[in-house]
PDB file of C-alpha atoms in Angstrom:
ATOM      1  CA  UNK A   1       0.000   0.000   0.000  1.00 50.00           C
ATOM      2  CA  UNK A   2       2.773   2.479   0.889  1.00 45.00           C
ATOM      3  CA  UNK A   3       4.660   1.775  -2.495  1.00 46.00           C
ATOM      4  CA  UNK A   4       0.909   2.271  -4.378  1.00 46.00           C
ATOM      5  CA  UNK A   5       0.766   5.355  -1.887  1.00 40.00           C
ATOM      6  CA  UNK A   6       4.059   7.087  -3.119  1.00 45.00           C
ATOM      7  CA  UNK A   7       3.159   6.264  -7.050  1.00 40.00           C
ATOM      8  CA  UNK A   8      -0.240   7.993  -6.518  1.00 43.00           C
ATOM      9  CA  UNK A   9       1.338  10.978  -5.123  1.00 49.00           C
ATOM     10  CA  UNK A  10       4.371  11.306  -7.637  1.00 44.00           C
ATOM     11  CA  UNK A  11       1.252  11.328 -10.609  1.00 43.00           C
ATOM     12  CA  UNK A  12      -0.212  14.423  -8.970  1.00 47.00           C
ATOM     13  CA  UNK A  13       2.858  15.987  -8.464  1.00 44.00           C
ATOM     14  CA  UNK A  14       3.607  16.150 -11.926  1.00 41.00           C
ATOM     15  CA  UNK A  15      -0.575  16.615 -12.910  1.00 41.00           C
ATOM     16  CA  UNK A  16      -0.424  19.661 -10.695  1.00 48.00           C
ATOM     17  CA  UNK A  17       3.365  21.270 -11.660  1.00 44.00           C
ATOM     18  CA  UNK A  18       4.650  19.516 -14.979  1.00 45.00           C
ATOM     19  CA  UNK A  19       1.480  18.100 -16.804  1.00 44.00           C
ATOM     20  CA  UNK A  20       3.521  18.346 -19.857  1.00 44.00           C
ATOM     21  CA  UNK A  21       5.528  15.247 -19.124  1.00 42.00           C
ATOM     22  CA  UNK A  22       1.929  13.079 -19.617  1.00 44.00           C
ATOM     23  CA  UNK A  23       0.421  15.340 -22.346  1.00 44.00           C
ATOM     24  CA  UNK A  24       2.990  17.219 -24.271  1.00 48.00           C
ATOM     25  CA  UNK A  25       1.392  18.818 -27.202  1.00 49.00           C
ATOM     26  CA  UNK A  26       2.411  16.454 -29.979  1.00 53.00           C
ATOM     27  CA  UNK A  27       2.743  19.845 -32.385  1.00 59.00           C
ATOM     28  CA  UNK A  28       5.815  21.798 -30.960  1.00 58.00           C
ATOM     29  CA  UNK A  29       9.084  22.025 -31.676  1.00 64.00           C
ATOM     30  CA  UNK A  30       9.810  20.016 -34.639  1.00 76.00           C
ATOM     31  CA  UNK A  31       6.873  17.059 -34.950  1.00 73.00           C
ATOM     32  CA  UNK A  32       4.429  18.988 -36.541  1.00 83.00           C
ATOM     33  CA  UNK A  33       6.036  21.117 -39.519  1.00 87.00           C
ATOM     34  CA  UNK A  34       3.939  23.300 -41.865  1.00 89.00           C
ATOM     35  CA  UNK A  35       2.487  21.753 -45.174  1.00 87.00           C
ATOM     36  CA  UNK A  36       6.045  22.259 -47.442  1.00 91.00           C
ATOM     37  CA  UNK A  37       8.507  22.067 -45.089  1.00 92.00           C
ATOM     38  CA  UNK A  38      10.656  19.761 -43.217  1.00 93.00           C
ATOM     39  CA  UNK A  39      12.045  19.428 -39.767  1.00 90.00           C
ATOM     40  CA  UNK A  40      15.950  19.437 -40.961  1.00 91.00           C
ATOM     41  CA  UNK A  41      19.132  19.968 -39.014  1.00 88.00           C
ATOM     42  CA  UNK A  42      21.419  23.195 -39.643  1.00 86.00           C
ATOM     43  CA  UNK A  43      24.275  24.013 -37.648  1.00 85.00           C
ATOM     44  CA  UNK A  44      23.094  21.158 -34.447  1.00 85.00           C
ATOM     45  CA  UNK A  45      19.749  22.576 -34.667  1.00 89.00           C
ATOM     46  CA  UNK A  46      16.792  21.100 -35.927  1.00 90.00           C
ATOM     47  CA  UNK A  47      13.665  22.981 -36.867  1.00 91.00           C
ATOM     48  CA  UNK A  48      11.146  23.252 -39.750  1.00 93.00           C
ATOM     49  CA  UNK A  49      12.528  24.889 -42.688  1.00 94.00           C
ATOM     50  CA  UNK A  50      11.438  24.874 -46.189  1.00 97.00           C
ATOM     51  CA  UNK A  51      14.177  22.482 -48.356  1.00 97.00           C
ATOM     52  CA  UNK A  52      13.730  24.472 -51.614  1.00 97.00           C
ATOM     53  CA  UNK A  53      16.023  27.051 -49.672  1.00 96.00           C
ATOM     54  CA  UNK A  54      17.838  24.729 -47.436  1.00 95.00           C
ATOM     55  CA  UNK A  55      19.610  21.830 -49.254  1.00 97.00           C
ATOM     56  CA  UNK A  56      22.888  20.194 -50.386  1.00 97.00           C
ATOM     57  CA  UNK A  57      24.031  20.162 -53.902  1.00 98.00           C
ATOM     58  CA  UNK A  58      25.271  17.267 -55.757  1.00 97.00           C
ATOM     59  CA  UNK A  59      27.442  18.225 -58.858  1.00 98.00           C
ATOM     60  CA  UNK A  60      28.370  14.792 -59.761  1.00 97.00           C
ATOM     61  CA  UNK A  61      29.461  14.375 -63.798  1.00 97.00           C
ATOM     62  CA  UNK A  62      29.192  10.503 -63.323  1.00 97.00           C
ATOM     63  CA  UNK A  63      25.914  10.299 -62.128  1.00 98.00           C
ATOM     64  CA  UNK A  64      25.206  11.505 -65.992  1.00 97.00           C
ATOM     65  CA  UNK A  65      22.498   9.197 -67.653  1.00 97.00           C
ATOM     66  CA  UNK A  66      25.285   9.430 -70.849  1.00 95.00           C
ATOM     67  CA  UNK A  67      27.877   7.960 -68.411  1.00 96.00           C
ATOM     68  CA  UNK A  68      28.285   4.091 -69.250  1.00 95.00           C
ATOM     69  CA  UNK A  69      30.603   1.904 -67.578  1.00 93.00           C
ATOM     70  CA  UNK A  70      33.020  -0.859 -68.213  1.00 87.00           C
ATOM     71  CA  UNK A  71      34.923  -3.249 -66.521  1.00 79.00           C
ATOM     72  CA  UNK A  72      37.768  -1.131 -66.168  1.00 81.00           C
ATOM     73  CA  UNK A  73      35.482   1.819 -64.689  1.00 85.00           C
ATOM     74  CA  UNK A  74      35.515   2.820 -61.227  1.00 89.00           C
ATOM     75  CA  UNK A  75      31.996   2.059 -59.884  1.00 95.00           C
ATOM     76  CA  UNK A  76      30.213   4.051 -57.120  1.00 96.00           C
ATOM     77  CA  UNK A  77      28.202   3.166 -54.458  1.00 96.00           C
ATOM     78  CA  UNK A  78      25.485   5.499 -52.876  1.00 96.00           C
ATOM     79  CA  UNK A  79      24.722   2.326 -50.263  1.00 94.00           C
ATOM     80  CA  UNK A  80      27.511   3.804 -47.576  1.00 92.00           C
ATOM     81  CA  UNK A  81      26.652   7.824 -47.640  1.00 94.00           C
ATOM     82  CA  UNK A  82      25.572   9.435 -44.893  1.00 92.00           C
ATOM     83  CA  UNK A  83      22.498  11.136 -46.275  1.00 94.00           C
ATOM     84  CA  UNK A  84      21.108  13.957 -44.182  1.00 92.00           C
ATOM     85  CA  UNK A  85      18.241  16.836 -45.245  1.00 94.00           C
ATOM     86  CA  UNK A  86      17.478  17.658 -48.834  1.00 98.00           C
ATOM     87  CA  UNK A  87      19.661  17.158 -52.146  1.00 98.00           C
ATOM     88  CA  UNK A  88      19.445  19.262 -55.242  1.00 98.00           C
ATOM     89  CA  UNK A  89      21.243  17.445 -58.592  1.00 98.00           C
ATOM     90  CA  UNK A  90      23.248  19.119 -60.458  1.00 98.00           C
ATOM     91  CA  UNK A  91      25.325  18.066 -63.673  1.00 97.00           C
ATOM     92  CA  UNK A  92      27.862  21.153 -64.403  1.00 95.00           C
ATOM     93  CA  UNK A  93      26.084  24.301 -64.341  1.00 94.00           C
ATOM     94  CA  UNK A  94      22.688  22.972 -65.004  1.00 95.00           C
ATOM     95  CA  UNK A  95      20.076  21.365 -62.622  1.00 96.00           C
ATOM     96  CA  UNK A  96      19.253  17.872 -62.955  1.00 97.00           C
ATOM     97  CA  UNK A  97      16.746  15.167 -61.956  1.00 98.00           C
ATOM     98  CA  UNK A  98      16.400  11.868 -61.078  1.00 98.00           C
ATOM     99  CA  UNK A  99      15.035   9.761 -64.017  1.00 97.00           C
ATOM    100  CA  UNK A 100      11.326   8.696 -64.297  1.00 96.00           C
ATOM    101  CA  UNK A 101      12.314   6.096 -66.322  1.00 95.00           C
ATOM    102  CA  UNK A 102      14.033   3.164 -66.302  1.00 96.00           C
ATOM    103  CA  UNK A 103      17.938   3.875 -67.174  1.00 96.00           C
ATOM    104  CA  UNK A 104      19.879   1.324 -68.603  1.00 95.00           C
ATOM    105  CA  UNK A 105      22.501  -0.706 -66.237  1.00 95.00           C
ATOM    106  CA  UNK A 106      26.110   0.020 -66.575  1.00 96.00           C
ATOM    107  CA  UNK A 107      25.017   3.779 -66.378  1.00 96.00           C
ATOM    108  CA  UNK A 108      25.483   6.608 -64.028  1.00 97.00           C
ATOM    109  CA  UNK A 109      29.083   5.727 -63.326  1.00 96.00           C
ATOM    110  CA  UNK A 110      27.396   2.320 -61.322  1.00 96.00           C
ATOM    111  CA  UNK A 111      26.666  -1.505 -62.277  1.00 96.00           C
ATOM    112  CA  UNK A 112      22.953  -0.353 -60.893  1.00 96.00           C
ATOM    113  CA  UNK A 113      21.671   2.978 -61.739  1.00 97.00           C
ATOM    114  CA  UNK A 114      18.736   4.070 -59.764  1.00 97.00           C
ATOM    115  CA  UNK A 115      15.560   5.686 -60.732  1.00 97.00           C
ATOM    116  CA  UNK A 116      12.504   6.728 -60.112  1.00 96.00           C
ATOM    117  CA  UNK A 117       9.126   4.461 -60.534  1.00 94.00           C
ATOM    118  CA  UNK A 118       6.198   7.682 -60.725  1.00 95.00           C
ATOM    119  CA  UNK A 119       6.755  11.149 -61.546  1.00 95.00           C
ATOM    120  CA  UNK A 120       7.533  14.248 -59.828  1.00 97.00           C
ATOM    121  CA  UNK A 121       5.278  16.569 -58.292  1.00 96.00           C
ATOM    122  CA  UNK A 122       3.394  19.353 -60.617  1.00 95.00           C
ATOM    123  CA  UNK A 123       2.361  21.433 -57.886  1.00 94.00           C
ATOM    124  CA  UNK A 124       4.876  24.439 -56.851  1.00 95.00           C
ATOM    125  CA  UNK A 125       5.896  23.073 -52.949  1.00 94.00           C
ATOM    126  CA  UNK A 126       4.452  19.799 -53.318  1.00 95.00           C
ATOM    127  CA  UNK A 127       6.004  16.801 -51.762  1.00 96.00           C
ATOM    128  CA  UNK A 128       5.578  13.419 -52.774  1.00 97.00           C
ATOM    129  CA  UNK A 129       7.135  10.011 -51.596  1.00 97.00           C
ATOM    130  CA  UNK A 130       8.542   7.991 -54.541  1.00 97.00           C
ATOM    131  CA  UNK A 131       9.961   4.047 -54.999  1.00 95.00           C
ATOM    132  CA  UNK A 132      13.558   3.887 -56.557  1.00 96.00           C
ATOM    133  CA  UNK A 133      14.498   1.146 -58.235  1.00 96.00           C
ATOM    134  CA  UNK A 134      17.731  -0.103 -59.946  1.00 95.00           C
ATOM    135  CA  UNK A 135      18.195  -2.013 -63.286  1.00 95.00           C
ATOM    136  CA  UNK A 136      20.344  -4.976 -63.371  1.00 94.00           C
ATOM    137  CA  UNK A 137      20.669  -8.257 -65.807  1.00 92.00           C
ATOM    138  CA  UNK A 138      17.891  -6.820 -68.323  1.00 90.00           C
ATOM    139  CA  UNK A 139      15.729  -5.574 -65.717  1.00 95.00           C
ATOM    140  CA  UNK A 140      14.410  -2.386 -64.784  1.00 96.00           C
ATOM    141  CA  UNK A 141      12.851  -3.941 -61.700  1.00 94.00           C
ATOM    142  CA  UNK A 142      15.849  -6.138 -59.936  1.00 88.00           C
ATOM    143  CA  UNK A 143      16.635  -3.775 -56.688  1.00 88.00           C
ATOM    144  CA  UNK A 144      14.043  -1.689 -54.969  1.00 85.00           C
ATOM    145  CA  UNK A 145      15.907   0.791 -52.655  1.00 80.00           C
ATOM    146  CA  UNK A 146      14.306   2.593 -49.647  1.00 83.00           C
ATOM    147  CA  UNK A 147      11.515   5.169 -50.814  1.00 93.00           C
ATOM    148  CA  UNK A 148      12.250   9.148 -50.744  1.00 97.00           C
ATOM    149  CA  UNK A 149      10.594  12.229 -51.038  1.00 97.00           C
ATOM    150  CA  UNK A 150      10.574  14.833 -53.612  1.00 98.00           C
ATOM    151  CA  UNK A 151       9.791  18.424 -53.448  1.00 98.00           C
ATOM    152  CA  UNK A 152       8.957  21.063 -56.735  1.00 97.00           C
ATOM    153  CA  UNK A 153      10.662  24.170 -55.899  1.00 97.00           C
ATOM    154  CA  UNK A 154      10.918  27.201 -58.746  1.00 94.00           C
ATOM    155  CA  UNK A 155      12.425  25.684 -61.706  1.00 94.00           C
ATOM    156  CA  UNK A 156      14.275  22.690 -59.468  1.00 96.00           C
ATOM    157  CA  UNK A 157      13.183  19.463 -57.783  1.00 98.00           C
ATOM    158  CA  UNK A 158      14.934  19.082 -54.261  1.00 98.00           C
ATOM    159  CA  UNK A 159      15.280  15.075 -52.511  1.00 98.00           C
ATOM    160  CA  UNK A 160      15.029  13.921 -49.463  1.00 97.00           C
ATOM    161  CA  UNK A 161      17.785  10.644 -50.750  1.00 97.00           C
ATOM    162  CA  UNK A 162      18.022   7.399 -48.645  1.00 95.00           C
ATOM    163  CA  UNK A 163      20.709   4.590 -48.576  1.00 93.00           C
ATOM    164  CA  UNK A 164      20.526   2.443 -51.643  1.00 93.00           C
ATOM    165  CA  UNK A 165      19.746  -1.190 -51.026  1.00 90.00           C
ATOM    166  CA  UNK A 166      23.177  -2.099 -51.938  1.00 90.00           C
ATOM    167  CA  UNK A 167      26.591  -2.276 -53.990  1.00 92.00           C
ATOM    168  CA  UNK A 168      27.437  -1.097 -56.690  1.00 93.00           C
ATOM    169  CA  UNK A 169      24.264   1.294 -56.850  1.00 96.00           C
ATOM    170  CA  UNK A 170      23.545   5.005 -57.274  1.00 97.00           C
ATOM    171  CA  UNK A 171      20.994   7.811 -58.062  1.00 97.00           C
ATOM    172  CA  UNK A 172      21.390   8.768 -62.118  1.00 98.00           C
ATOM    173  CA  UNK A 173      20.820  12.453 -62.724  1.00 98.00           C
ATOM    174  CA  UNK A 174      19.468  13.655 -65.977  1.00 96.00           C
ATOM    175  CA  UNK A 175      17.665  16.748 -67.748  1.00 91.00           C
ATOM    176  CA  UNK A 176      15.101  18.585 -66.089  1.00 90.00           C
ATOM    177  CA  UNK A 177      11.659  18.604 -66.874  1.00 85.00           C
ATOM    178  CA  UNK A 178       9.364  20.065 -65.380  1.00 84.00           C
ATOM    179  CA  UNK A 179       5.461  20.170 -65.861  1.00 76.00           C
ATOM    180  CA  UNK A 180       3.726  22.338 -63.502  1.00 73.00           C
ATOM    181  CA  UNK A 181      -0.031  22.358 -63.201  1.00 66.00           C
ATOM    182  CA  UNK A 182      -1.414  23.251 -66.829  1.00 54.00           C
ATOM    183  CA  UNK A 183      -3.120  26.319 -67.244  1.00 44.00           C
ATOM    184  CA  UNK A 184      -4.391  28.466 -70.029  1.00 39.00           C
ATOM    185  CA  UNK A 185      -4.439  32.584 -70.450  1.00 35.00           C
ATOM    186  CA  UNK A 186      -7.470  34.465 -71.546  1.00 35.00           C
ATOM    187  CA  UNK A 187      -6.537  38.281 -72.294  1.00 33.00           C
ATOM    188  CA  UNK A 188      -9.524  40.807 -72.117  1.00 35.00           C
ATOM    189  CA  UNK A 189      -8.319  44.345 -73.045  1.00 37.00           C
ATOM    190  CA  UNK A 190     -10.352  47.232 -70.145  1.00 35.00           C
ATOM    191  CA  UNK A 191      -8.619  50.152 -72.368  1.00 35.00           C
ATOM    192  CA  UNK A 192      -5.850  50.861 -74.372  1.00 36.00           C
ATOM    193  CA  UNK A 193      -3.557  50.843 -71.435  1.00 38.00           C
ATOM    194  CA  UNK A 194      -4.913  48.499 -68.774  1.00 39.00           C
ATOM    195  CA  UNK A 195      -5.731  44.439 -69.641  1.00 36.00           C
ATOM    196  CA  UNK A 196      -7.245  42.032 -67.124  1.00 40.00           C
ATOM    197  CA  UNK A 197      -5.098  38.597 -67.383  1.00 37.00           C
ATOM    198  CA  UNK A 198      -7.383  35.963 -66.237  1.00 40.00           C
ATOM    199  CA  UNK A 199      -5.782  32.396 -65.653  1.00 41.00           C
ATOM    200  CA  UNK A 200      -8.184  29.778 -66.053  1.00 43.00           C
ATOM    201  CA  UNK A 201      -7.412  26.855 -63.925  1.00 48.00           C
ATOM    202  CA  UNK A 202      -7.772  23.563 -66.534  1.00 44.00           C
ATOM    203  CA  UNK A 203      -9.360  21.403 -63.921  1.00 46.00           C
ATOM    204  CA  UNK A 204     -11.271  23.588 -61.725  1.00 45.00           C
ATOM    205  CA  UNK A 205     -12.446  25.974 -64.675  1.00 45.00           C
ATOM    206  CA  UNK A 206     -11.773  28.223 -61.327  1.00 48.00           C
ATOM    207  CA  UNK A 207     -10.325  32.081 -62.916  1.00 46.00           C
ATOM    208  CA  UNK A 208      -8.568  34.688 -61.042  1.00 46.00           C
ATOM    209  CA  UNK A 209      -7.997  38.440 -62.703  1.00 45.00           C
ATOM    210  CA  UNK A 210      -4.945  39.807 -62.619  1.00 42.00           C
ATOM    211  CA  UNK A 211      -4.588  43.932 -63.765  1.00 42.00           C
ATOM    212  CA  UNK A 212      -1.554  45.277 -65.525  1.00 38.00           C
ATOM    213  CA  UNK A 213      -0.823  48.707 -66.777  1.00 39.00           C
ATOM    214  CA  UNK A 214       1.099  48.860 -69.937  1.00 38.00           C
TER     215      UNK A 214
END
């Protein structure tokens, strides 16, 4: 009874002068970031931040779709990275993507190349979770790796990468291309000087008016 006694008592103690020990608000700090943004580390601190401004670039020529390999080649291997936050591709000066179709093997400066099975969001700040997969011995479908996310940012896709499934294996990176939710512009002149652009959603049929001057 005592030991039931001192339980009771240490329950109220923290009911009455820390209730957030019991019921923490599952929505602070960093469990509960905004639609768009991710709870990523910068410095040793973690908080939610938006990864179309706060990612890691990856300028790697190999990782070229064009890039085929022999048995002389030095094969890489994206199994053993430590992958942390967001990744932006990059082949030279130009922004790249991860393909949406299946790459050949020997490619990518790998036995495996990796690539994506879906496409990539249309939306401007979308995110989407996407399956990888590697081609090997006439098959587009031989290694799945872990799934990761994807995000449309202005004119770039940023990735949220994960360990490949295993050796030799790594991400390709090709041409960007980018389709954004379509829409269509209606021009309706007010005066000589002033229009009214109206953009026409094409799958709502929704229209906003925009004025400009000329």
């Amino acid at each position: 009874m005592v030991g039931i006694f001192c339980v009771f008592r240490l329950i109220m103690l923290i009911l009455c002068f820390a209730p957030h020990i019991l019921f923490d608000d599952p929505c602070t700090g960093c469990r509960c970031c905004a639609s768009g943004t991710d709870c990523i580390t910068t410095n040793g601190v973690v908080q939610c931040l938006d990864p179309c401004d706060t990612y890691t670039v990856l300028n790697d020529a190999w990782r070229s779709t064009e890039n085929t390999v022999d048995y002389y080649s030095s094969l890489h291997c994206d199994q053993y990275i430590s992958w942390s936050g967001w990744y932006r591709f990059y082949l030279g000066q130009t922004s790249a993507q991860i393909p949406e179709k299946c790459v050949a093997e020997n490619r990518c400066g790998t036995s495996v190349p990796m690539w994506i099975n879906g496409t990539h969001p249309v939306q401007l700040n979308e995110i989407v979770t996407r399956t990888v997969f590697g081609s090997w011995y006439g098959s587009c479908f031989s290694f799945a790796s872990n799934a990761i996310q994807i995000k449309l940012c202005y004119g770039y896709y940023v990735y949220k990468l994960q360990h490949t499934s295993g050796c030799n294996m790594a991400y390709c990176a090709g041409t960007v291309v980018i389709i954004y939710k379509k829409f269509r512009i209606i021009c309706f002149p007010f005066t000589t000087k002033k229009f009214e652009y109206v953009y026409a959603d094409a799958h709502t049929h929704k229209q906003t008016a925009i004025h400009s001057f000329l």
